[in-house]
mmCIF file of C-alpha atoms in Angstrom:
data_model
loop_
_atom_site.group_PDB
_atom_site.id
_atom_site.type_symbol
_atom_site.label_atom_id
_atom_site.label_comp_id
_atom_site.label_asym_id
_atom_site.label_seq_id
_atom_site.Cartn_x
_atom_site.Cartn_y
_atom_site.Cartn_z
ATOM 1 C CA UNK Y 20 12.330 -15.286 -9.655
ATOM 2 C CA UNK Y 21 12.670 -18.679 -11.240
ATOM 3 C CA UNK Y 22 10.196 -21.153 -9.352
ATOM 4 C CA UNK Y 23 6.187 -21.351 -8.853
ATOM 5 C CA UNK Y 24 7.057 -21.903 -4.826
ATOM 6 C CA UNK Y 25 9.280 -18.249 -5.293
ATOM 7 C CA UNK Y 26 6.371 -16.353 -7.218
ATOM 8 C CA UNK Y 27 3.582 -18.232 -4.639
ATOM 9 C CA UNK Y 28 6.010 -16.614 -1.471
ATOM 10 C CA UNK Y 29 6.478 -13.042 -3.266
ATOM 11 C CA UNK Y 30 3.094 -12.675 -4.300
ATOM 12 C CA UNK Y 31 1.651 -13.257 -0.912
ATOM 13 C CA UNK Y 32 4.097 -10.800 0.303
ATOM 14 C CA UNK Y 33 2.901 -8.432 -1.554
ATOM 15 C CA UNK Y 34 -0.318 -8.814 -0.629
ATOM 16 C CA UNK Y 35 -0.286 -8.500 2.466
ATOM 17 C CA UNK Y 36 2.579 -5.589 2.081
ATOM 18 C CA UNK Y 37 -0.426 -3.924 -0.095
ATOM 19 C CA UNK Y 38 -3.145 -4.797 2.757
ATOM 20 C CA UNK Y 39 -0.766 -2.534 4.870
ATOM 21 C CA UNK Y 40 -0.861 0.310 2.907
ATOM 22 C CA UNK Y 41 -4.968 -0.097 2.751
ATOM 23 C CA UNK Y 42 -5.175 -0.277 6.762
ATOM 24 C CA UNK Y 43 -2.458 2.693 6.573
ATOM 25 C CA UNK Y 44 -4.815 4.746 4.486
ATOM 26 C CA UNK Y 45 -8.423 3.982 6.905
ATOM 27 C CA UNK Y 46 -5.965 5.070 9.748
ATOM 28 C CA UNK Y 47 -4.553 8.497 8.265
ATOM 29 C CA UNK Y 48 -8.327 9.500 6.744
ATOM 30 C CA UNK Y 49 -9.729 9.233 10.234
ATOM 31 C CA UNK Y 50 -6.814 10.986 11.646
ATOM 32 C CA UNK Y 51 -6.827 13.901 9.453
ATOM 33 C CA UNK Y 52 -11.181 13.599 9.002
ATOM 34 C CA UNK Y 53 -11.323 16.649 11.007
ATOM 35 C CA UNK Y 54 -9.084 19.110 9.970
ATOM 36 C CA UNK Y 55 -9.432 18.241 6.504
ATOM 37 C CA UNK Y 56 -12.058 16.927 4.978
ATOM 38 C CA UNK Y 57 -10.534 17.185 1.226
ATOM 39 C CA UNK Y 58 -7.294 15.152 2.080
ATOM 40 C CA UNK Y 59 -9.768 12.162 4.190
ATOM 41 C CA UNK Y 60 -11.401 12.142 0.892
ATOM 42 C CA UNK Y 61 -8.444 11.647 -1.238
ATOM 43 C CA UNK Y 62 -6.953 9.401 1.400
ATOM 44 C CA UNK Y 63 -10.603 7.019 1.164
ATOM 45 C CA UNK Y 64 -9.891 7.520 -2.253
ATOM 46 C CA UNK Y 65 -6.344 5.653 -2.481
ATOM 47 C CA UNK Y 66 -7.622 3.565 -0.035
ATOM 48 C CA UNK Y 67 -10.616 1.876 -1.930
ATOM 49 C CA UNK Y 68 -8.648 2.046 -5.522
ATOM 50 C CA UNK Y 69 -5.819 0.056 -3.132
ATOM 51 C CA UNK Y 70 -8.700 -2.305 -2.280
ATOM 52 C CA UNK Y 71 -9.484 -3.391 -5.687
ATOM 53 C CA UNK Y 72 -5.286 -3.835 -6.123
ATOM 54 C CA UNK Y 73 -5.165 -6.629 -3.703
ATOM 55 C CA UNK Y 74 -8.401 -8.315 -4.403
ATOM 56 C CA UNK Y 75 -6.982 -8.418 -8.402
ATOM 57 C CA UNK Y 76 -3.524 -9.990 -6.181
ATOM 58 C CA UNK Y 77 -6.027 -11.719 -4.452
ATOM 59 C CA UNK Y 78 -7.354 -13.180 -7.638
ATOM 60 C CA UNK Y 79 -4.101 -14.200 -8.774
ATOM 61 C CA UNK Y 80 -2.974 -16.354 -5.900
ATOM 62 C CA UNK Y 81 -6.000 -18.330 -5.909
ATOM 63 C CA UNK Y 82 -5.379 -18.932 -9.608
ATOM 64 C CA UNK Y 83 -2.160 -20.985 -8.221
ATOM 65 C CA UNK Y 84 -4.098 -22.989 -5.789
ATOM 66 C CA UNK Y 85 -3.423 -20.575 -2.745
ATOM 67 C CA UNK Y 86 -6.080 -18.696 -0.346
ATOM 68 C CA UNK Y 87 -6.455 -15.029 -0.529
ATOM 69 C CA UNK Y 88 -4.650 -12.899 2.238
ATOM 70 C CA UNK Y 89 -6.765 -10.451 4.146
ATOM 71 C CA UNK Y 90 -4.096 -9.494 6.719
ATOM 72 C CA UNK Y 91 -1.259 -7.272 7.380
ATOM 73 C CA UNK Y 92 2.401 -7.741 7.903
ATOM 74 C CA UNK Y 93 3.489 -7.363 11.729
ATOM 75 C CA UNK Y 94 5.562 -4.189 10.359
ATOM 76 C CA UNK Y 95 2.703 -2.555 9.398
ATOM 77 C CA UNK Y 96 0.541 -3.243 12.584
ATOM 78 C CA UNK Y 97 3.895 -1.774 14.906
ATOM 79 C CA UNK Y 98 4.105 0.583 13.005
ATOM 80 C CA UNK Y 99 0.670 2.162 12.532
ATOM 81 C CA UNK Y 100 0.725 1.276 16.378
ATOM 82 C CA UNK Y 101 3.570 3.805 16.353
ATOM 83 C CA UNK Y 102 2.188 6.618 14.753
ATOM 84 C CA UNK Y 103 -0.923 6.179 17.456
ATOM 85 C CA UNK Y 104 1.168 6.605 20.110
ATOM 86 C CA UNK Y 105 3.420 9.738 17.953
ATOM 87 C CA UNK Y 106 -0.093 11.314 17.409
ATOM 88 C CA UNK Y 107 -0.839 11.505 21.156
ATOM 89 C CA UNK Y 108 2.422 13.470 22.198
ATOM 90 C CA UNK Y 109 2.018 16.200 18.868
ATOM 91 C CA UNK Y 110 -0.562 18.548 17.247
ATOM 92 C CA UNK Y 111 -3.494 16.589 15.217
ATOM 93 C CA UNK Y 112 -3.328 19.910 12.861
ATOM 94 C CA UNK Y 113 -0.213 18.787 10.973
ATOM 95 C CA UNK Y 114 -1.566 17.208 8.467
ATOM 96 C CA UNK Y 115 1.238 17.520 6.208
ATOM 97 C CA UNK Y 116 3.205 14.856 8.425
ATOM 98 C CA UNK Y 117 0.612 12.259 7.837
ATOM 99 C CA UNK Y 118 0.659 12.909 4.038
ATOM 100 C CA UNK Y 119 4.727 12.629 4.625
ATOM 101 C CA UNK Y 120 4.521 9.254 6.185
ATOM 102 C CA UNK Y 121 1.997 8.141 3.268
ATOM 103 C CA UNK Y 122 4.163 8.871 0.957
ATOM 104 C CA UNK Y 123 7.028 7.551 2.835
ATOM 105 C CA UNK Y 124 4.943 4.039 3.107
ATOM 106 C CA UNK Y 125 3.985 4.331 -0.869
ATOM 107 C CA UNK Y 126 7.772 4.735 -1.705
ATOM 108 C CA UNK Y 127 8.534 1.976 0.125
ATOM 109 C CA UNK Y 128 5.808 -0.276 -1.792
ATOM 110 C CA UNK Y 129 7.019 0.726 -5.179
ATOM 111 C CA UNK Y 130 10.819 0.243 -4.039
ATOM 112 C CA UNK Y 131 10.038 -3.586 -2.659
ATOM 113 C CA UNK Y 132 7.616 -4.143 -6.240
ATOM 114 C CA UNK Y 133 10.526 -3.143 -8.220
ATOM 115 C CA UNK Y 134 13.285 -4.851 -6.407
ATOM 116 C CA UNK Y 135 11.004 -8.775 -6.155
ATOM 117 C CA UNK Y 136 9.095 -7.954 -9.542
ATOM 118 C CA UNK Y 137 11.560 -7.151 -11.974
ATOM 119 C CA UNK Y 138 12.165 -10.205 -13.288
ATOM 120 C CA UNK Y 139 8.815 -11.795 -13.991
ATOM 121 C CA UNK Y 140 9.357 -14.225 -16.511
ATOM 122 C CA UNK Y 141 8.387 -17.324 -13.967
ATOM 123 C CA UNK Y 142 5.081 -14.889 -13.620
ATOM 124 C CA UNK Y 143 1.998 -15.413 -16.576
ATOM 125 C CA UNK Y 144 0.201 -12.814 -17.824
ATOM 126 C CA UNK Y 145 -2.703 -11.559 -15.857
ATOM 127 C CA UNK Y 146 -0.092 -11.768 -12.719
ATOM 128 C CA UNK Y 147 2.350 -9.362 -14.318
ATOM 129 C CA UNK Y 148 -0.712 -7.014 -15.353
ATOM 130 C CA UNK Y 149 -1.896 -7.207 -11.302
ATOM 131 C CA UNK Y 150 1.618 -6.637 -10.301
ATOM 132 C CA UNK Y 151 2.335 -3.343 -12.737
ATOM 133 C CA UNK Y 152 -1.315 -2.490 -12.148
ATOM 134 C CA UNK Y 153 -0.567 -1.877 -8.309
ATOM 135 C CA UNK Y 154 2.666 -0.158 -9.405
ATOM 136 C CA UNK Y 155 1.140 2.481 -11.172
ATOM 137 C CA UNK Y 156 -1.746 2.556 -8.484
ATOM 138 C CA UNK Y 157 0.958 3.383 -6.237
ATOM 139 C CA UNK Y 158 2.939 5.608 -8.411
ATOM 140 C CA UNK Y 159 -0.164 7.497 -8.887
ATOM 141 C CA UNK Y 160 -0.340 8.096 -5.464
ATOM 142 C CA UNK Y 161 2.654 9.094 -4.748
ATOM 143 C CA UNK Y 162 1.949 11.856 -7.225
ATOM 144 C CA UNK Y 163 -1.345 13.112 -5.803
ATOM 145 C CA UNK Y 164 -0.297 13.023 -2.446
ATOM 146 C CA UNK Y 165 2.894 15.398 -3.291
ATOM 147 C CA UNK Y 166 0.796 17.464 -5.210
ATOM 148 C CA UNK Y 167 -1.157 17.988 -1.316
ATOM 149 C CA UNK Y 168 1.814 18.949 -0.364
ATOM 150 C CA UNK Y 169 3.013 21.513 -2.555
ATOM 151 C CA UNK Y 170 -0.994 23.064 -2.638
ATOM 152 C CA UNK Y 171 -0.806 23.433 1.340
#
Protein backbone atom coordinates (compact mmCIF):
# COMPACT_ATOMS: atom_id res chain seq x y z
CA UNK A 1 0.00 0.00 0.00
CA UNK A 2 2.23 2.68 -1.42
CA UNK A 3 -0.08 5.76 -2.42
CA UNK A 4 -2.50 8.29 -0.41
CA UNK A 5 -5.28 7.45 -3.38
CA UNK A 6 -4.55 3.37 -2.26
CA UNK A 7 -4.85 4.05 1.64
CA UNK A 8 -8.02 6.74 0.82
CA UNK A 9 -9.75 3.44 -1.33
CA UNK A 10 -8.79 0.73 1.49
CA UNK A 11 -9.75 2.72 4.28
CA UNK A 12 -13.18 3.44 3.01
CA UNK A 13 -13.47 -0.17 2.39
CA UNK A 14 -13.05 -0.91 5.52
CA UNK A 15 -15.38 1.19 6.73
CA UNK A 16 -18.01 0.38 5.27
CA UNK A 17 -16.85 -3.55 5.51
CA UNK A 18 -16.94 -2.59 9.46
CA UNK A 19 -20.52 -0.76 9.06
CA UNK A 20 -21.54 -4.34 7.89
CA UNK A 21 -20.58 -6.11 10.70
CA UNK A 22 -22.46 -3.24 12.99
CA UNK A 23 -25.86 -3.70 10.89
CA UNK A 24 -24.95 -7.61 11.16
CA UNK A 25 -24.87 -7.36 14.91
CA UNK A 26 -28.57 -4.99 15.33
CA UNK A 27 -29.91 -7.85 13.02
CA UNK A 28 -28.69 -11.08 15.03
CA UNK A 29 -29.58 -9.25 18.69
CA UNK A 30 -33.14 -8.82 17.53
CA UNK A 31 -33.20 -12.21 16.10
CA UNK A 32 -32.01 -14.04 19.02
CA UNK A 33 -33.81 -11.05 21.69
CA UNK A 34 -36.20 -13.66 22.56
CA UNK A 35 -34.73 -16.74 23.25
CA UNK A 36 -31.84 -15.24 24.76
CA UNK A 37 -31.63 -12.34 26.34
CA UNK A 38 -27.79 -12.80 27.56
CA UNK A 39 -26.40 -13.39 23.94
CA UNK A 40 -28.77 -9.95 22.51
CA UNK A 41 -26.86 -8.34 25.21
CA UNK A 42 -23.47 -9.39 24.26
CA UNK A 43 -24.41 -9.06 20.62
CA UNK A 44 -25.57 -4.95 21.50
CA UNK A 45 -22.48 -5.15 23.17
CA UNK A 46 -20.07 -5.86 20.04
CA UNK A 47 -22.30 -3.91 18.26
CA UNK A 48 -21.90 -0.44 20.03
CA UNK A 49 -17.94 -1.13 20.84
CA UNK A 50 -18.04 -1.78 16.69
CA UNK A 51 -19.72 1.66 16.54
CA UNK A 52 -17.05 3.58 18.15
CA UNK A 53 -14.44 1.42 15.60
CA UNK A 54 -15.79 3.05 12.56
CA UNK A 55 -16.50 6.47 13.85
CA UNK A 56 -12.43 6.39 15.05
CA UNK A 57 -12.16 5.07 10.86
CA UNK A 58 -14.51 7.63 10.40
CA UNK A 59 -12.22 10.14 11.99
CA UNK A 60 -9.39 9.12 10.03
CA UNK A 61 -10.73 9.56 6.54
CA UNK A 62 -11.85 12.94 7.16
CA UNK A 63 -8.33 13.69 8.37
CA UNK A 64 -7.39 13.03 4.48
CA UNK A 65 -9.97 15.33 3.15
CA UNK A 66 -12.67 12.51 2.60
CA UNK A 67 -16.44 12.27 4.06
CA UNK A 68 -17.27 9.72 6.59
CA UNK A 69 -19.10 6.48 5.34
CA UNK A 70 -22.30 5.56 7.08
CA UNK A 71 -23.28 2.72 4.71
CA UNK A 72 -22.85 -0.85 4.00
CA UNK A 73 -21.31 -2.84 1.25
CA UNK A 74 -24.01 -4.49 -1.19
CA UNK A 75 -22.50 -7.95 0.21
CA UNK A 76 -23.52 -7.27 3.42
CA UNK A 77 -27.13 -5.99 2.62
CA UNK A 78 -27.66 -9.60 0.27
CA UNK A 79 -26.48 -11.19 2.57
CA UNK A 80 -28.19 -10.20 5.83
CA UNK A 81 -31.16 -10.25 3.24
CA UNK A 82 -30.23 -13.94 3.07
CA UNK A 83 -30.22 -14.96 6.44
CA UNK A 84 -33.97 -13.19 6.62
CA UNK A 85 -35.19 -15.28 4.22
CA UNK A 86 -32.92 -18.69 5.90
CA UNK A 87 -34.61 -17.63 9.24
CA UNK A 88 -38.15 -18.00 7.83
CA UNK A 89 -37.77 -21.70 6.52
CA UNK A 90 -35.80 -22.95 10.16
CA UNK A 91 -36.28 -22.87 13.98
CA UNK A 92 -35.68 -19.19 15.62
CA UNK A 93 -34.35 -21.42 18.76
CA UNK A 94 -30.94 -22.14 17.21
CA UNK A 95 -29.21 -19.64 18.39
CA UNK A 96 -25.97 -21.20 18.09
CA UNK A 97 -26.22 -20.77 14.14
CA UNK A 98 -26.50 -17.07 14.43
CA UNK A 99 -23.46 -16.91 16.80
CA UNK A 100 -21.80 -19.31 13.88
CA UNK A 101 -22.47 -16.87 11.15
CA UNK A 102 -21.10 -13.94 13.52
CA UNK A 103 -18.23 -15.42 13.88
CA UNK A 104 -18.04 -16.51 10.38
CA UNK A 105 -18.57 -12.58 9.37
CA UNK A 106 -15.82 -11.50 12.21
CA UNK A 107 -13.27 -13.99 10.63
CA UNK A 108 -13.81 -12.67 7.54
CA UNK A 109 -13.12 -8.92 8.82
CA UNK A 110 -9.91 -9.82 10.49
CA UNK A 111 -8.80 -12.00 7.32
CA UNK A 112 -9.52 -8.83 4.75
CA UNK A 113 -7.67 -6.26 7.75
CA UNK A 114 -4.74 -8.47 7.65
CA UNK A 115 -4.47 -9.18 4.02
CA UNK A 116 -5.00 -4.81 2.88
CA UNK A 117 -3.34 -3.66 6.30
CA UNK A 118 -0.23 -5.35 6.59
CA UNK A 119 1.83 -3.14 5.08
CA UNK A 120 1.04 0.26 6.49
CA UNK A 121 3.94 2.25 6.03
CA UNK A 122 2.00 4.77 3.40
CA UNK A 123 -0.51 4.87 6.67
CA UNK A 124 0.48 7.70 9.75
CA UNK A 125 0.03 7.04 13.05
CA UNK A 126 -3.36 7.51 14.51
CA UNK A 127 -4.58 5.50 11.17
CA UNK A 128 -2.52 2.44 12.01
CA UNK A 129 -3.74 2.71 15.80
CA UNK A 130 -7.67 2.85 14.26
CA UNK A 131 -6.83 0.07 11.97
CA UNK A 132 -5.15 -2.46 14.81
CA UNK A 133 -7.69 -0.97 17.21
CA UNK A 134 -10.63 -2.59 15.11
CA UNK A 135 -8.44 -5.70 14.79
CA UNK A 136 -8.32 -6.47 18.22
CA UNK A 137 -12.05 -5.24 18.58
CA UNK A 138 -12.71 -7.94 16.28
CA UNK A 139 -10.37 -10.48 17.58
CA UNK A 140 -11.97 -9.93 20.83
CA UNK A 141 -15.04 -10.90 19.49
CA UNK A 142 -14.31 -13.63 17.93
CA UNK A 143 -13.21 -14.87 21.32
CA UNK A 144 -16.36 -14.07 23.30
CA UNK A 145 -18.59 -15.25 20.85
CA UNK A 146 -16.76 -18.88 20.82
CA UNK A 147 -16.69 -18.83 24.33
CA UNK A 148 -21.04 -18.73 23.77
CA UNK A 149 -20.52 -21.47 22.07
CA UNK A 150 -18.64 -23.78 24.05
CA UNK A 151 -20.96 -22.49 27.43
CA UNK A 152 -24.25 -23.60 25.45
Amino acid sequence: MSTKSTVKRELERLVIHANDSVKGYEKAAERVQNEDANLALCFREIESNRRERVAALNSRLECIGEEEKDRGSLEGTTHRALISVKDLFTSSQNTDAVVDEAIRGEEKLIDYIQDTFDDVEALDGETTRAIHDLKHCVQGAIDRLRLKIKAA
